[in-house]
Amino acid sequence: MCGIVGYIGDENASDIVIDGLKRLEYRGYDSAGIALCTKDGMMVRKKKGRIKNLEDMIAGENLYGHLAIGHTRWATHGAPSDANAHPHCDRSGKIAVVHNGIVENFMQLKEWLISEHGVEFHSETDTEVIAQLIGIFYHGDFEDAVFQAVEKMQGAYGLGVICADEPGKLIAVRKDSPLIVGLGEGCNFIASDIPAILKHVRKIYLIENNETVVLTASSVKIYNAERREVHREVFNVTWDADAAEKEGYDHFMLKEIHEQPKGIRN
Ligand code: GLU
């Protein structure tokens, strides 16, 4: 399981998401990608290897939008490759998904999508099944399509989902894979880990299992599996971004070893 970052707000979402992905690099990964809602529709760029490869790929493009999701992948289904890198899209190209974890029943779902709906797949991943499933259930109600797809999935997943028809909405789902929401001023974030967004926000929601979150730039609503809205206390992060990073040490393990005396004193 690797990294997810998502942003909705006034600033350029691609810069914020790529910066967030870099802050999760220490977790290790084999490829990276981003999906951005632009005025010309959904734009997806993804590349095997370092985030730097992705940055080089998009360097000459003027990518601009206010909604984006990004991913660093640690392959479980399908080799590390450009095609298997996330985000994955449904067949209309309108829906893009990033995913941490494993869809255990992906083979049954894939066979059903092929035989019942004639879906063609473009990757070997379990994640593409999620995107295609949401696409099949999407008839104008984005939230409903995500809920229906999740009801069919077994396994572990942290998801970020966006839809070109709804550039003002970001949906996230959590089951047995970490997911947090960052609460900004006129902007909101999702991430698989706090350091990804700590530069921008201190107030977060810790998302629990089987919850779906619907974010706009000015609102965050959390729903349980029965689609009922649930209340969550805001968690204030008191430690700073530096504490979450390597502070000059070459490796996180070295940093942790050197932090132990202070940790015990604290
Ligand atoms: N199972 C997915 C894949 O192989 C997601 C892996 C991850 O968590 O990075 O693409």
Short mmCIF file of C-alpha atoms and ligand atoms in Angstrom, two decimals:
data_model
loop_
_atom_site.label_atom_id
_atom_site.label_comp_id
_atom_site.label_asym_id
_atom_site.label_seq_id
_atom_site.Cartn_x
_atom_site.Cartn_y
_atom_site.Cartn_z
CA MET A 1 0.00 0.00 0.00
CA CYS A 2 1.46 3.27 -0.96
CA GLY A 3 0.36 6.90 -1.23
CA ILE A 4 -2.77 8.88 -2.04
CA VAL A 5 -3.16 12.67 -2.10
CA GLY A 6 -6.14 14.71 -3.29
CA TYR A 7 -6.97 18.42 -3.34
CA ILE A 8 -10.00 20.59 -4.09
CA GLY A 9 -9.76 24.39 -3.79
CA ASP A 10 -8.71 27.64 -5.46
CA GLU A 11 -5.06 26.90 -6.06
CA ASN A 12 -3.52 24.82 -8.82
CA ALA A 13 -4.32 21.28 -7.74
CA SER A 14 -1.56 19.56 -9.71
CA ASP A 15 1.26 21.42 -7.91
CA ILE A 16 -0.23 20.70 -4.49
CA VAL A 17 -0.85 17.03 -5.21
CA ILE A 18 2.61 16.38 -6.65
CA ASP A 19 4.22 18.13 -3.68
CA GLY A 20 2.11 15.96 -1.36
CA LEU A 21 3.18 12.79 -3.15
CA LYS A 22 6.84 13.77 -2.65
CA ARG A 23 6.23 13.91 1.09
CA LEU A 24 5.13 10.28 0.98
CA GLU A 25 8.14 9.14 -1.07
CA TYR A 26 9.85 7.68 2.00
CA ARG A 27 7.26 4.90 1.97
CA GLY A 28 8.72 3.49 -1.26
CA TYR A 29 6.86 3.11 -4.56
CA ASP A 30 7.34 1.96 -8.15
CA SER A 31 5.33 4.50 -10.16
CA ALA A 32 3.40 7.74 -9.79
CA GLY A 33 0.49 9.48 -11.44
CA ILE A 34 -2.06 12.27 -11.28
CA ALA A 35 -5.59 12.95 -12.57
CA LEU A 36 -6.71 16.56 -12.86
CA CYS A 37 -10.08 18.06 -13.77
CA THR A 38 -9.28 20.83 -16.27
CA LYS A 39 -11.52 23.10 -18.34
CA ASP A 40 -11.02 20.58 -21.16
CA GLY A 41 -12.10 17.60 -19.05
CA MET A 42 -10.20 14.86 -17.26
CA MET A 43 -6.43 14.77 -17.72
CA VAL A 44 -4.42 11.75 -16.56
CA ARG A 45 -0.61 11.50 -16.55
CA LYS A 46 1.29 8.57 -15.05
CA LYS A 47 4.75 7.13 -15.24
CA LYS A 48 6.76 4.18 -14.01
CA GLY A 49 9.63 5.07 -11.65
CA ARG A 50 10.27 8.19 -9.60
CA ILE A 51 7.93 11.15 -9.19
CA LYS A 52 10.66 13.09 -11.01
CA ASN A 53 9.81 11.07 -14.16
CA LEU A 54 6.21 12.21 -13.85
CA GLU A 55 7.31 15.82 -13.31
CA ASP A 56 9.56 15.65 -16.39
CA MET A 57 6.66 14.24 -18.40
CA ILE A 58 4.33 17.12 -17.54
CA ALA A 59 6.97 19.87 -17.39
CA GLY A 60 6.12 21.36 -20.78
CA GLU A 61 2.35 21.21 -20.28
CA ASN A 62 0.35 23.98 -18.74
CA LEU A 63 -1.75 21.81 -16.48
CA TYR A 64 -4.29 23.79 -14.53
CA GLY A 65 -7.29 22.81 -12.48
CA HIS A 66 -8.81 23.03 -9.02
CA LEU A 67 -9.41 19.33 -8.40
CA ALA A 68 -6.80 16.56 -8.56
CA ILE A 69 -5.91 13.14 -7.16
CA GLY A 70 -2.44 11.64 -7.15
CA HIS A 71 -0.88 8.28 -6.33
CA THR A 72 2.38 6.52 -5.67
CA ARG A 73 2.00 2.81 -6.39
CA TRP A 74 3.44 -0.27 -4.81
CA ALA A 75 2.34 -2.94 -7.29
CA THR A 76 0.32 -5.89 -6.06
CA HIS A 77 -1.65 -6.74 -9.23
CA GLY A 78 0.36 -6.33 -12.44
CA ALA A 79 3.99 -5.34 -12.94
CA PRO A 80 5.24 -1.79 -12.36
CA SER A 81 4.55 -0.08 -15.71
CA ASP A 82 3.08 3.10 -17.16
CA ALA A 83 -0.17 1.27 -18.01
CA ASN A 84 -0.56 -0.21 -14.53
CA ALA A 85 0.28 3.04 -12.73
CA HIS A 86 -2.66 4.92 -11.18
CA PRO A 87 -4.97 6.79 -11.72
CA HIS A 88 -7.21 4.40 -13.66
CA CYS A 89 -10.26 5.52 -15.61
CA ASP A 90 -13.61 4.05 -16.56
CA ARG A 91 -14.34 3.50 -20.25
CA SER A 92 -15.91 6.94 -20.70
CA GLY A 93 -12.70 8.54 -19.43
CA LYS A 94 -14.82 10.72 -17.12
CA ILE A 95 -14.09 8.92 -13.86
CA ALA A 96 -10.59 8.56 -12.40
CA VAL A 97 -9.58 6.48 -9.37
CA VAL A 98 -6.51 6.15 -7.17
CA HIS A 99 -6.37 3.17 -4.83
CA ASN A 100 -4.24 1.82 -2.02
CA GLY A 101 -4.79 -1.80 -1.13
CA ILE A 102 -6.22 -4.89 -2.77
CA VAL A 103 -9.64 -5.76 -4.21
CA GLU A 104 -9.91 -9.42 -3.29
CA ASN A 105 -12.85 -10.26 -5.57
CA PHE A 106 -11.45 -8.31 -8.53
CA MET A 107 -11.41 -11.38 -10.81
CA GLN A 108 -15.15 -12.05 -10.40
CA LEU A 109 -15.92 -8.37 -10.87
CA LYS A 110 -13.69 -8.17 -13.92
CA GLU A 111 -15.37 -11.21 -15.53
CA TRP A 112 -18.79 -9.72 -14.80
CA LEU A 113 -17.80 -6.36 -16.33
CA ILE A 114 -16.50 -8.10 -19.46
CA SER A 115 -19.34 -10.58 -19.95
CA GLU A 116 -22.29 -8.38 -18.89
CA HIS A 117 -21.08 -4.98 -20.03
CA GLY A 118 -18.44 -5.64 -22.69
CA VAL A 119 -15.87 -3.59 -20.80
CA GLU A 120 -12.34 -3.60 -22.24
CA PHE A 121 -9.47 -3.39 -19.76
CA HIS A 122 -6.25 -1.48 -20.33
CA SER A 123 -4.22 -2.63 -17.32
CA GLU A 124 -3.61 -5.74 -15.21
CA THR A 125 -4.61 -4.03 -11.97
CA ASP A 126 -7.41 -4.72 -9.54
CA THR A 127 -7.81 -0.93 -9.35
CA GLU A 128 -9.07 -0.56 -12.93
CA VAL A 129 -11.97 -2.80 -11.92
CA ILE A 130 -13.03 -0.14 -9.38
CA ALA A 131 -12.96 2.64 -11.99
CA GLN A 132 -14.88 0.56 -14.53
CA LEU A 133 -17.41 -0.48 -11.89
CA ILE A 134 -18.10 3.11 -10.88
CA GLY A 135 -18.44 3.96 -14.58
CA ILE A 136 -21.07 1.24 -15.10
CA PHE A 137 -23.09 2.52 -12.15
CA TYR A 138 -22.76 6.18 -13.13
CA HIS A 139 -25.91 7.62 -14.68
CA GLY A 140 -25.50 11.22 -13.54
CA ASP A 141 -25.28 10.63 -9.76
CA PHE A 142 -21.58 10.40 -8.92
CA GLU A 143 -22.02 9.68 -5.19
CA ASP A 144 -24.53 6.93 -5.82
CA ALA A 145 -22.21 5.29 -8.37
CA VAL A 146 -19.35 5.19 -5.84
CA PHE A 147 -21.61 3.76 -3.11
CA GLN A 148 -22.90 1.05 -5.47
CA ALA A 149 -19.39 0.07 -6.57
CA VAL A 150 -18.11 -0.11 -2.98
CA GLU A 151 -21.02 -2.38 -2.01
CA LYS A 152 -19.71 -4.92 -4.55
CA MET A 153 -16.06 -4.78 -3.50
CA GLN A 154 -14.30 -7.02 -1.00
CA GLY A 155 -10.80 -6.39 0.30
CA ALA A 156 -8.85 -3.38 1.54
CA TYR A 157 -9.02 0.01 -0.04
CA GLY A 158 -8.30 3.66 0.40
CA LEU A 159 -9.81 5.40 -2.62
CA GLY A 160 -9.77 8.85 -4.16
CA VAL A 161 -12.31 9.31 -6.97
CA ILE A 162 -13.10 12.26 -9.26
CA CYS A 163 -15.57 12.73 -12.10
CA ALA A 164 -15.16 15.17 -15.00
CA ASP A 165 -18.90 15.99 -14.87
CA GLU A 166 -18.52 17.15 -11.25
CA PRO A 167 -15.34 19.24 -11.04
CA GLY A 168 -16.46 20.61 -7.67
CA LYS A 169 -16.48 17.27 -5.87
CA LEU A 170 -13.92 14.79 -4.57
CA ILE A 171 -14.97 11.44 -3.10
CA ALA A 172 -12.84 9.24 -0.82
CA VAL A 173 -13.51 5.82 0.70
CA ARG A 174 -11.77 3.87 3.43
CA LYS A 175 -11.74 0.18 4.27
CA ASP A 176 -8.71 -1.32 6.06
CA SER A 177 -6.34 1.17 4.47
CA PRO A 178 -5.42 4.51 6.08
CA LEU A 179 -7.20 7.68 4.99
CA ILE A 180 -7.40 11.18 6.43
CA VAL A 181 -9.11 14.41 5.40
CA GLY A 182 -7.38 17.80 5.78
CA LEU A 183 -9.62 20.80 6.49
CA GLY A 184 -8.38 24.02 4.88
CA GLU A 185 -9.76 27.54 4.38
CA GLY A 186 -11.71 27.33 1.12
CA CYS A 187 -9.97 24.08 0.24
CA ASN A 188 -9.92 20.49 1.44
CA PHE A 189 -7.57 17.52 1.12
CA ILE A 190 -7.45 13.76 1.30
CA ALA A 191 -4.31 11.74 1.99
CA SER A 192 -3.20 8.31 3.08
CA ASP A 193 -0.89 9.86 5.67
CA ILE A 194 -0.66 13.16 7.56
CA PRO A 195 2.80 14.38 6.33
CA ALA A 196 1.42 14.66 2.78
CA ILE A 197 -0.74 17.65 3.70
CA LEU A 198 0.71 19.02 6.94
CA LYS A 199 2.25 21.96 5.09
CA HIS A 200 -1.29 23.20 4.34
CA VAL A 201 -3.51 22.10 7.23
CA ARG A 202 -3.47 21.27 10.94
CA LYS A 203 -7.11 20.29 11.33
CA ILE A 204 -7.95 16.81 10.13
CA TYR A 205 -10.63 14.16 10.25
CA LEU A 206 -9.48 10.60 10.84
CA ILE A 207 -11.67 8.54 8.55
CA GLU A 208 -12.89 5.20 9.91
CA ASN A 209 -13.50 1.89 8.23
CA ASN A 210 -16.37 1.62 5.74
CA GLU A 211 -16.78 5.39 5.53
CA THR A 212 -17.22 7.45 2.39
CA VAL A 213 -16.33 11.14 2.34
CA VAL A 214 -17.70 13.74 -0.05
CA LEU A 215 -15.56 16.87 -0.24
CA THR A 216 -16.12 20.19 -1.95
CA ALA A 217 -13.83 23.22 -1.53
CA SER A 218 -16.05 24.43 1.33
CA SER A 219 -17.59 21.30 2.86
CA VAL A 220 -16.78 17.78 4.04
CA LYS A 221 -19.47 15.17 4.67
CA ILE A 222 -18.72 11.73 6.06
CA TYR A 223 -21.15 8.84 5.49
CA ASN A 224 -21.26 5.33 6.94
CA ALA A 225 -21.89 2.21 4.84
CA GLU A 226 -25.68 2.75 5.23
CA ARG A 227 -25.19 6.17 3.59
CA ARG A 228 -26.09 8.00 6.80
CA GLU A 229 -24.06 11.11 7.60
CA VAL A 230 -21.84 10.72 10.67
CA HIS A 231 -20.26 13.33 12.92
CA ARG A 232 -16.48 13.42 13.44
CA GLU A 233 -14.45 15.46 15.91
CA VAL A 234 -11.68 17.56 14.41
CA PHE A 235 -8.21 16.26 15.28
CA ASN A 236 -5.59 19.01 15.70
CA VAL A 237 -2.11 17.99 14.63
CA THR A 238 0.36 19.57 17.06
CA TRP A 239 3.63 18.21 15.66
CA ASP A 240 5.24 19.96 12.73
CA ALA A 241 6.05 18.81 9.22
CA ASP A 242 9.80 18.60 9.95
CA ALA A 243 9.17 16.09 12.71
CA ALA A 244 7.47 13.90 10.12
CA GLU A 245 10.37 14.07 7.71
CA LYS A 246 14.01 13.01 7.78
CA GLU A 247 15.54 16.17 9.30
CA GLY A 248 18.82 15.68 7.48
CA TYR A 249 19.29 12.02 8.32
CA ASP A 250 19.92 9.79 5.33
CA HIS A 251 17.35 7.21 6.37
CA PHE A 252 14.19 7.17 8.47
CA MET A 253 15.64 4.32 10.50
CA LEU A 254 18.66 6.46 11.47
CA LYS A 255 16.36 9.32 12.43
CA GLU A 256 14.27 7.00 14.59
CA ILE A 257 17.36 5.59 16.34
CA HIS A 258 18.65 9.07 17.15
CA GLU A 259 15.22 10.21 18.34
CA GLN A 260 14.92 7.50 20.98
CA PRO A 261 16.55 9.34 23.92
CA LYS A 262 14.36 12.37 23.31
CA GLY A 263 11.34 10.13 22.86
CA ILE A 264 11.91 8.47 26.21
CA ARG A 265 12.47 11.81 27.97
CA ASN A 266 9.27 13.20 26.44
N1 GLU B 1 -3.49 -3.15 -5.88
C1 GLU B 1 -3.21 -1.91 -6.54
C2 GLU B 1 -2.22 -2.10 -7.67
O1 GLU B 1 -1.53 -3.09 -7.74
C3 GLU B 1 -2.78 -0.82 -5.59
C4 GLU B 1 -1.40 -1.02 -5.00
C5 GLU B 1 -1.02 0.09 -3.99
O2 GLU B 1 -1.56 0.10 -2.89
O3 GLU B 1 -0.15 0.92 -4.33
O4 GLU B 1 -2.14 -1.25 -8.51
#
